XYZ file of C-alpha atoms in Angstrom:
652
model
C 145.885 42.713 223.049
C 143.182 42.458 220.395
C 143.184 39.098 218.635
C 141.400 38.882 215.273
C 140.315 35.212 215.674
C 138.857 35.917 219.125
C 137.018 39.008 217.843
C 135.615 37.000 214.927
C 134.402 34.317 217.346
C 132.033 36.802 219.042
C 129.516 36.728 216.147
C 130.577 33.313 214.816
C 129.728 31.377 217.988
C 125.996 32.271 217.817
C 125.741 31.395 214.111
C 127.531 28.083 214.681
C 125.160 27.411 217.570
C 122.207 28.196 215.307
C 123.458 25.768 212.658
C 124.177 23.021 215.198
C 120.783 23.294 216.902
C 118.823 23.684 213.658
C 120.517 20.834 211.812
C 121.262 18.352 214.599
C 120.075 19.490 218.012
C 116.347 19.537 217.326
C 116.425 15.868 216.381
C 119.096 14.311 218.591
C 119.350 16.368 221.800
C 116.434 18.859 221.960
C 116.435 19.100 225.771
C 120.081 20.217 225.806
C 119.724 22.966 223.198
C 118.957 25.594 225.834
C 122.110 24.768 227.792
C 124.167 24.722 224.597
C 122.822 28.108 223.494
C 123.381 29.623 226.938
C 126.973 28.361 227.177
C 127.677 29.680 223.693
C 126.380 33.128 224.670
C 128.396 33.045 227.886
C 131.587 32.525 225.870
C 130.583 35.286 223.408
C 129.958 37.682 226.293
C 133.291 36.858 227.930
C 135.057 37.462 224.610
C 133.164 40.743 224.158
C 134.147 41.854 227.664
C 137.783 40.980 226.912
C 137.710 42.934 223.652
C 136.099 45.897 225.431
C 138.783 45.908 228.124
C 141.599 45.647 225.578
C 140.117 48.367 223.393
C 139.260 50.913 226.098
C 142.263 50.370 228.367
C 145.097 49.002 226.227
C 145.104 49.581 222.474
C 142.108 51.675 221.431
C 143.459 55.096 222.319
C 146.127 56.921 220.348
C 147.148 60.058 222.161
C 143.922 61.232 223.746
C 141.516 59.935 221.106
C 139.943 56.504 220.610
C 140.619 55.266 217.080
C 138.695 53.110 214.665
C 140.391 49.730 214.300
C 139.687 47.238 211.497
C 141.148 43.896 212.595
C 139.491 41.977 209.755
C 138.571 43.011 206.221
C 138.329 41.274 202.865
C 136.747 42.197 199.548
C 133.621 40.221 198.808
C 132.343 41.880 195.613
C 134.423 44.289 193.486
C 132.246 46.519 191.280
C 134.925 48.951 190.125
C 138.429 49.965 191.186
C 136.881 52.326 193.759
C 133.613 50.629 194.753
C 133.456 47.247 196.483
C 131.474 45.472 199.160
C 133.925 44.558 201.891
C 133.109 42.186 204.703
C 134.970 43.251 207.810
C 134.929 44.126 211.484
C 135.078 47.728 212.657
C 135.940 48.434 216.279
C 135.316 51.870 217.733
C 133.720 53.065 221.004
C 130.098 52.570 219.904
C 130.600 49.160 218.271
C 132.527 47.869 221.298
C 129.819 49.219 223.601
C 127.129 47.567 221.476
C 128.727 44.105 221.441
C 128.785 44.284 225.245
C 125.095 45.236 225.348
C 124.000 42.626 222.796
C 125.937 39.714 224.293
C 125.005 40.601 227.889
C 121.285 40.991 227.260
C 121.242 37.937 225.001
C 123.006 35.907 227.724
C 120.419 37.011 230.294
C 117.583 36.099 227.918
C 119.105 32.709 227.099
C 119.531 31.886 230.785
C 116.077 33.219 231.709
C 114.467 31.163 228.938
C 115.762 27.925 230.456
C 112.955 28.291 232.973
C 110.436 30.371 231.015
C 110.339 28.116 227.933
C 110.795 24.814 229.780
C 108.438 22.201 228.414
C 107.692 24.095 225.198
C 107.308 21.686 222.303
C 109.528 23.849 220.039
C 112.148 24.492 222.706
C 115.113 23.740 220.395
C 113.687 25.855 217.579
C 113.316 28.779 219.968
C 116.987 28.657 220.936
C 118.087 28.334 217.325
C 116.121 31.506 216.475
C 117.672 33.335 219.451
C 121.158 32.387 218.242
C 120.391 33.534 214.697
C 119.120 36.877 215.926
C 122.162 37.415 218.154
C 124.505 36.668 215.250
C 122.586 39.092 213.022
C 122.734 41.892 215.569
C 126.421 41.374 216.304
C 127.164 41.372 212.580
C 125.239 44.619 212.223
C 127.117 46.538 214.909
C 130.532 45.258 213.804
C 130.060 46.040 210.085
C 132.798 48.054 208.395
C 130.809 48.691 205.227
C 127.460 50.427 204.751
C 126.179 47.646 202.485
C 127.419 45.012 204.902
C 125.358 46.656 207.623
C 122.349 46.524 205.286
C 122.807 42.776 204.784
C 122.787 42.146 208.530
C 119.994 44.721 208.920
C 117.763 42.541 206.770
C 118.894 39.383 208.546
C 117.848 41.005 211.825
C 114.450 41.607 210.218
C 114.132 37.951 209.243
C 115.171 36.824 212.730
C 112.653 39.104 214.415
C 109.951 37.825 212.039
C 110.676 34.266 213.127
C 110.685 35.137 216.837
C 107.599 37.372 216.801
C 105.686 34.662 214.953
C 107.103 31.883 217.128
C 103.605 30.875 218.279
C 102.571 30.274 214.676
C 99.360 28.551 215.699
C 98.048 31.876 217.052
C 96.562 34.057 214.288
C 97.475 37.197 216.244
C 101.159 36.173 216.362
C 101.225 35.418 212.639
C 99.588 38.768 211.878
C 102.040 40.579 214.167
C 105.093 38.994 212.530
C 103.818 39.884 209.051
C 103.022 43.418 210.166
C 106.515 43.939 211.604
C 108.124 42.503 208.489
C 106.072 44.547 206.010
C 106.341 47.883 207.845
C 110.093 47.587 208.267
C 110.461 46.533 204.598
C 108.958 49.855 203.492
C 111.379 51.680 205.777
C 114.294 49.558 204.587
C 113.548 50.543 200.994
C 114.339 54.109 202.048
C 117.513 52.863 203.713
C 118.623 51.080 200.527
C 117.957 54.114 198.321
C 119.862 56.284 200.802
C 122.828 53.881 200.620
C 122.805 54.084 196.822
C 122.665 57.897 196.865
C 125.555 58.308 199.319
C 127.733 55.605 197.784
C 127.150 56.926 194.234
C 128.363 60.417 195.066
C 131.026 59.394 197.585
C 132.377 56.644 195.345
C 132.695 54.167 198.231
C 130.732 51.928 200.552
C 133.388 51.818 203.254
C 132.366 53.688 206.424
C 135.720 55.314 207.086
C 136.196 56.552 203.532
C 132.546 57.554 203.180
C 132.632 59.705 206.313
C 135.985 61.232 205.358
C 134.844 62.217 201.859
C 131.529 63.692 203.019
C 132.855 65.672 205.990
C 135.918 67.331 204.456
C 136.183 69.706 201.459
C 136.400 67.166 198.635
C 135.042 66.908 195.112
C 132.589 64.269 196.310
C 131.157 66.555 198.998
C 130.873 69.478 196.582
C 129.090 67.296 194.015
C 126.564 65.742 196.416
C 125.737 69.118 197.964
C 125.384 70.782 194.545
C 123.033 68.067 193.264
C 119.484 68.790 194.386
C 115.920 67.522 194.115
C 112.828 69.458 195.202
C 114.981 72.087 196.881
C 117.040 69.666 198.982
C 120.564 68.490 198.274
C 121.290 64.887 197.380
C 123.182 64.643 200.679
C 120.085 65.664 202.649
C 117.922 63.212 200.736
C 120.403 60.400 201.236
C 120.713 60.932 204.987
C 116.952 61.374 205.498
C 116.278 58.167 203.554
C 118.818 56.307 205.677
C 117.140 57.712 208.776
C 113.793 56.395 207.506
C 115.306 52.915 207.615
C 116.473 53.563 211.162
C 113.100 55.019 212.133
C 111.348 51.879 210.922
C 113.628 49.541 212.855
C 113.499 51.759 215.972
C 109.700 52.167 215.795
C 109.668 55.933 215.428
C 106.461 57.779 214.584
C 104.727 57.122 212.201
C 106.471 53.778 211.499
C 105.920 52.540 215.056
C 102.740 50.559 214.482
C 104.494 47.177 214.401
C 106.051 47.420 217.879
C 102.980 46.905 220.152
C 101.814 43.940 218.073
C 105.296 42.415 218.225
C 104.579 41.642 221.882
C 102.831 38.483 220.614
C 106.195 36.720 220.699
C 107.528 35.058 223.876
C 108.263 37.646 226.585
C 112.049 36.950 226.685
C 112.060 37.750 222.969
C 110.519 41.118 223.784
C 113.349 41.766 226.222
C 115.984 40.858 223.652
C 114.615 42.332 220.447
C 112.186 45.043 221.363
C 113.860 46.528 224.403
C 117.633 46.377 224.289
C 118.994 45.431 220.865
C 116.964 45.476 217.628
C 115.040 48.672 218.301
C 118.224 50.599 219.052
C 119.650 49.618 215.653
C 118.226 52.823 214.183
C 119.924 54.907 216.864
C 123.178 53.052 216.205
C 122.855 53.699 212.462
C 122.492 57.464 212.933
C 125.360 57.401 215.430
C 127.556 55.495 212.955
C 127.043 58.215 210.310
C 126.784 61.033 212.860
C 129.818 63.042 211.610
C 128.095 63.432 208.225
C 124.768 64.406 209.840
C 126.369 66.937 212.182
C 129.125 68.455 210.040
C 127.779 68.384 206.499
C 124.002 68.148 206.801
C 122.322 69.822 209.806
C 118.892 69.811 208.011
C 118.842 65.999 208.170
C 119.677 66.201 211.868
C 116.641 68.469 212.314
C 114.455 65.653 210.993
C 116.064 63.251 213.480
C 115.452 65.705 216.328
C 111.761 66.390 215.698
C 110.826 62.816 214.831
C 112.567 61.689 218.030
C 110.865 64.127 220.403
C 107.410 63.683 218.846
C 107.738 59.886 219.039
C 108.849 60.117 222.661
C 105.925 62.288 223.750
C 103.210 60.473 221.758
C 104.331 57.057 223.001
C 104.396 58.241 226.616
C 100.813 59.514 226.365
C 99.616 56.248 224.793
C 101.384 54.183 227.463
C 99.259 55.862 230.154
C 96.098 54.268 228.754
C 97.147 50.718 227.815
C 96.017 47.756 229.907
C 98.349 45.031 228.583
C 101.590 44.979 230.590
C 103.747 44.209 227.569
C 102.148 46.901 225.431
C 102.775 49.485 228.140
C 106.431 48.483 228.068
C 106.425 48.509 224.247
C 105.283 52.134 224.137
C 107.739 52.894 226.909
C 110.491 51.530 224.661
C 109.319 53.706 221.781
C 109.384 56.733 224.084
C 112.901 56.009 225.352
C 114.228 55.375 221.839
C 112.731 58.746 220.930
C 114.811 60.232 223.745
C 117.956 58.760 222.212
C 117.029 60.009 218.743
C 116.345 63.608 219.707
C 119.513 63.629 221.810
C 121.427 62.920 218.588
C 119.366 65.598 216.869
C 120.311 68.345 219.336
C 123.991 67.376 219.324
C 126.918 68.908 217.524
C 130.227 67.276 216.701
C 133.316 67.393 218.863
C 134.034 68.496 222.413
C 131.192 69.870 224.518
C 129.098 70.316 221.369
C 128.825 66.532 221.274
C 127.066 66.211 224.627
C 123.848 65.004 222.981
C 125.684 62.241 221.123
C 127.366 61.007 224.280
C 124.095 61.257 226.242
C 122.233 59.286 223.557
C 124.758 56.444 223.648
C 124.800 56.549 227.455
C 121.016 56.251 227.593
C 121.140 53.416 225.050
C 123.516 51.610 227.413
C 121.581 52.184 230.639
C 118.191 51.638 228.999
C 119.271 48.189 227.831
C 119.690 47.126 231.444
C 116.511 48.395 233.034
C 114.240 47.792 230.041
C 115.424 44.202 229.714
C 114.780 43.903 233.450
C 111.265 45.278 233.029
C 110.415 42.824 230.262
C 111.885 39.836 232.078
C 110.052 40.929 235.216
C 106.867 41.139 233.174
C 107.584 37.621 231.933
C 107.838 36.364 235.518
C 104.529 38.051 236.351
C 102.793 36.624 233.274
C 104.291 33.209 234.081
C 102.711 33.517 237.543
C 99.229 34.879 236.781
C 98.846 33.487 233.226
C 97.597 36.788 231.853
C 98.964 39.930 230.231
C 96.138 42.138 231.468
C 96.814 44.472 234.394
C 93.267 43.913 235.679
C 94.176 40.282 236.372
C 97.092 41.320 238.590
C 97.438 43.029 241.937
C 98.783 42.450 245.424
C 101.737 40.412 244.160
C 104.507 42.045 246.208
C 104.360 39.399 248.974
C 103.800 36.524 246.580
C 106.668 37.531 244.273
C 109.229 39.331 246.477
C 112.224 39.050 244.129
C 110.244 40.132 241.088
C 108.682 42.949 243.112
C 112.001 44.390 244.241
C 113.743 44.107 240.888
C 110.732 45.541 239.029
C 110.670 48.472 241.457
C 114.360 49.155 240.788
C 113.711 49.154 237.041
C 110.755 51.533 237.460
C 112.861 53.938 239.528
C 115.633 53.761 236.926
C 113.397 54.531 233.959
C 111.632 57.275 235.925
C 114.957 59.060 236.341
C 115.135 58.907 240.137
C 118.674 59.214 241.581
C 120.893 57.299 242.114
C 119.569 54.753 239.600
C 121.111 54.427 236.139
C 118.375 56.110 234.144
C 118.746 59.321 236.137
C 122.309 59.974 234.983
C 121.799 59.270 231.290
C 118.466 61.084 231.127
C 119.909 64.164 232.843
C 122.680 64.309 230.253
C 120.051 64.246 227.496
C 118.040 66.996 229.183
C 121.161 69.138 229.563
C 121.962 68.729 225.867
C 118.380 69.668 224.964
C 118.446 72.684 227.299
C 121.619 73.992 225.655
C 120.279 73.492 222.139
C 116.516 74.030 222.064
C 114.336 75.144 224.988
C 111.132 73.880 223.356
C 112.596 70.394 222.944
C 113.785 70.570 226.544
C 110.291 71.470 227.792
C 108.633 68.601 225.907
C 111.348 66.215 227.127
C 110.831 67.174 230.791
C 107.063 66.728 230.486
C 107.639 63.352 228.816
C 109.923 62.313 231.678
C 107.193 63.157 234.204
C 104.627 61.178 232.181
C 107.088 58.269 232.063
C 107.304 58.207 235.849
C 103.492 58.263 236.061
C 102.746 55.376 233.674
C 105.561 53.194 234.985
C 104.347 53.503 238.559
C 100.775 53.090 237.378
C 102.031 49.710 236.209
C 103.985 49.028 239.402
C 101.182 49.878 241.868
C 98.528 48.102 239.776
C 100.567 44.892 239.729
C 102.109 44.718 243.174
C 99.793 46.729 245.457
C 96.271 47.289 244.240
C 94.456 43.996 244.884
C 92.167 42.789 242.084
C 88.531 42.232 242.824
C 88.050 38.653 244.016
C 85.632 36.452 242.073
C 82.088 36.541 243.395
C 81.770 34.558 246.590
C 85.529 34.356 247.185
C 87.779 36.194 249.598
C 91.034 37.798 248.469
C 92.968 35.075 250.303
C 91.078 32.365 248.465
C 91.639 34.207 245.190
C 95.389 34.368 245.832
C 95.498 30.623 246.415
C 94.937 30.172 242.682
C 98.574 31.280 242.312
C 100.144 28.979 244.875
C 102.685 27.440 242.521
C 105.415 29.773 243.751
C 107.461 32.522 242.209
C 109.589 32.074 239.110
C 112.286 29.341 239.090
C 115.887 30.208 239.931
C 116.893 30.395 236.255
C 114.444 33.286 235.883
C 115.368 35.001 239.152
C 119.123 35.174 238.598
C 118.908 37.355 235.449
C 116.458 39.645 237.279
C 118.900 40.147 240.140
C 121.883 40.714 237.822
C 120.018 43.247 235.696
C 118.710 44.984 238.826
C 122.259 45.417 240.136
C 123.355 46.756 236.762
C 120.374 49.146 236.696
C 121.709 50.594 239.940
C 125.409 50.688 239.067
C 125.954 51.434 235.369
C 124.875 55.051 235.713
C 127.997 55.694 237.772
C 130.273 54.899 234.818
C 132.032 58.042 233.489
C 130.588 57.241 230.077
C 131.902 60.324 228.306
C 135.426 59.165 229.076
C 134.897 56.190 226.761
C 132.256 57.213 224.187
C 132.008 60.633 222.544
C 131.266 62.100 219.124
C 134.917 62.595 218.169
C 136.600 59.900 220.265
C 138.153 62.364 222.713
C 137.103 62.137 226.395
C 134.096 64.293 227.249
C 133.961 64.835 230.993
C 130.683 66.277 232.247
C 129.767 67.767 235.595
C 126.704 66.999 237.659
C 124.614 70.123 238.257
C 122.293 69.458 241.160
C 120.373 72.683 240.532
C 119.551 71.634 236.986
C 118.273 68.221 238.121
C 115.861 69.536 240.768
C 112.962 70.286 238.412
C 113.067 67.009 236.399
C 113.368 64.923 239.576
C 110.542 66.820 241.295
C 108.273 66.360 238.271
C 109.116 62.657 238.112
C 108.413 62.351 241.851
C 105.096 64.138 241.350
C 104.236 61.615 238.628
C 105.034 58.754 241.013
C 102.874 60.181 243.794
C 100.016 60.820 241.371
C 100.205 57.185 240.251
C 100.303 56.127 243.908
C 97.162 58.064 244.729
C 95.346 56.579 241.726
C 96.487 52.963 241.705
C 97.902 51.883 245.055
C 94.386 51.136 246.284
C 91.033 50.702 244.618
C 89.937 54.148 243.493
C 87.434 55.783 241.185
C 89.901 58.589 240.417
C 91.367 56.977 237.244
C 87.895 56.460 235.773
C 86.895 60.023 236.638
C 90.097 61.341 235.076
C 89.448 59.327 231.919
C 85.856 60.600 231.747
C 86.995 64.188 232.164
C 89.369 63.859 229.208
C 86.826 62.001 227.062
C 88.033 62.295 223.468
C 91.724 62.625 224.338
C 91.696 59.521 226.531
C 89.775 57.529 223.921
C 92.166 58.625 221.191
C 95.208 57.708 223.292
C 93.682 54.349 224.227
C 93.190 53.656 220.511
C 96.798 54.738 219.824
C 95.570 57.908 218.111
C 94.021 55.748 215.389
C 97.299 55.507 213.454
C 96.584 51.872 212.555
C 93.106 52.830 211.353
C 94.563 55.645 209.255
C 96.982 53.229 207.618
C 94.149 50.773 206.938
C 92.003 53.552 205.479
C 94.806 54.727 203.203
C 95.660 51.210 202.037
C 92.168 49.705 201.733
C 90.049 52.717 200.758
C 92.538 54.759 198.744
C 95.395 52.603 197.462
C 93.368 49.416 196.934
C 90.299 51.201 195.496
C 91.937 54.003 193.483
C 95.111 52.187 192.477
C 94.701 48.480 193.120
C 91.282 47.968 191.510
C 92.035 49.982 188.342
C 95.352 48.155 188.071
C 93.559 44.818 188.507
C 90.996 45.812 185.819
C 93.768 46.806 183.399
C 95.630 43.589 184.158
C 92.539 41.474 183.589
C 90.937 43.259 180.650
C 93.836 44.914 178.832
C 96.904 42.764 179.538
C 95.133 39.415 179.905
C 92.547 40.464 177.281
C 95.261 41.186 174.720
C 96.908 37.860 175.386
C 93.587 36.014 175.275
C 92.633 37.767 171.993
C 95.966 36.810 170.478
C 95.440 33.226 171.595
C 91.886 33.189 170.191
C 92.981 34.553 166.809
C 95.837 32.079 166.670
C 93.536 29.213 167.582
C 90.878 30.086 165.000
C 93.469 30.689 162.285
C 95.071 27.358 163.101
C 91.686 25.646 162.952
C 90.942 27.216 159.613
C 94.196 26.113 157.977
C 94.457 22.791 159.725
C 93.732 20.856 156.481
C 96.924 22.195 154.954
C 98.754 19.581 156.989
C 96.207 16.796 156.878
C 98.760 13.987 156.330
C 97.139 12.960 152.991
C 99.639 12.515 150.143
C 97.054 13.383 147.512
C 96.363 16.732 149.111
C 100.093 17.545 149.333
C 100.475 16.664 145.594
C 97.613 18.976 144.688
C 99.118 21.805 146.765
C 102.480 21.177 145.119
C 101.184 21.373 141.544
C 99.012 24.384 142.317
C 102.082 26.079 143.744
C 104.193 25.219 140.702
C 101.519 26.485 138.323
C 101.158 29.659 140.357
C 104.930 30.175 140.315
C 105.077 29.675 136.530
C 102.250 32.126 135.926
C 103.910 34.753 138.090
C 107.233 34.192 136.305
C 105.671 34.497 132.863
C 103.760 37.608 133.881
C 106.827 39.388 135.218
C 109.009 38.170 132.298
C 106.793 40.045 129.903
């Protein structure tokens, strides 16, 4: 049975670990902080697994529908009899699924980091930041109140800032952390305004009450729909603004520019934050409010759909041209998150109409496994060759057999090849798109084929295609530079576990546990439908094999034939440059400089003029208070005489 203290311990253990390491561990037992953090996450994961079992198999279902359970809730701030910020824990299928994902991936990253970060001078600090981030993410997914989720949302932002900028002595890492923080702050402003709009009209911040009032015929729903601005209802504006916050956190176009740069942090951090947990927070947010999007405001869901599919396709194209292994995986993450977003966008609410919702959550679950595996595999490769660049890799399959096999499994999973996990969740998304919008379906299938191509471009370039040996050296002599062996056992074990999960989790009847309305959604596998996507993905793999398995001029010829398109994709379609142009050339020049001139010459000038006048006036009358008694006597008698004269004059 569900126990409130045990549920509360799931997020509390990481924050207690953070406090212990930050306040005591760094000074008194720095070498043990990694073990302490890992053990703490192991306990949190075991508790999360226990809660998941109890919820899904014992107490969560009433009749045939999984219910929302609030085991803990107390009022923190009371603004009015109807509006308060409550701090509580909300258990439902998606929050229970998310605590499993967060604790599992965090446990793998903690354990992996024992080997990856060994010897780092800020080893204890690293583990304290990991614990803080895990607490923030767990608090986010368990929130029972829309403002509570915003509090943890911002704490996640702070945690990611600390982890991205962990190597603070590298200017690129500092710039990346600031970029991620600033971009997501702009998006979070939209989120905050959206919260204020919805809570103002709904008269509550509580998720359950908010959803109830805005999805059933109530006065609140009538009022928020009737209120409009620029042709859109207040409900549409509120939901779109909330989605902007989610789009920023999930790196959706055009707010994605922070994600590739965030790879400056340690590679395990990339696996935790930018693959499996933080970047899916936006998807989780839309899923949390999905009944309102689907039932009361389909226009907002249209925005979710088109932003998702465009982000997915653009990121896949960019990933084909990148040469940094972590940046390829970063754009891959953006593309897969786009898949989850547009799956929500093409979904309805309830029964078979909710296929897209279920498929989105299913892909979130499977993606966490194989994308974390890809990033941790990339970390093992970088640890081995001491470079992020693909050109510095090649022929590593015999030198790194465990990494090679697990990385291959992850590539097959993300490419959607059966029977790996990604195949099942991606096929559900494609089926939902096919039923809803054929254009979206077509773009999604093409994106899936591109995904298979760029992932196996990465795989063959790293593990098969031998790099050119330095001048005067044979390949064998070149390989001897990497004779220190494959990754340590603490790095291999998480790879093996995640590889097994990337094979198995797709077989879970996910719709039985997670659906848009809580009722089981049982889907059927249609082999005829899957033929085309699998064939296209296979074609992408074979194209990558022909280009990158051996040294070939074909990739260069292909790039030359595309010319402008390839250059634009390589430069990420110049989105960063566009932002810089808008900020530096337009905002700074047309707004910033005039504002600075007004501040300096009008505001400061007025104050300086006032000060000058005051100073000169004071200087001129300074002798009035000279301290000389004779002068004061003269002033006194002159004043008396003046007063008498005035009195006599007016008396007449």
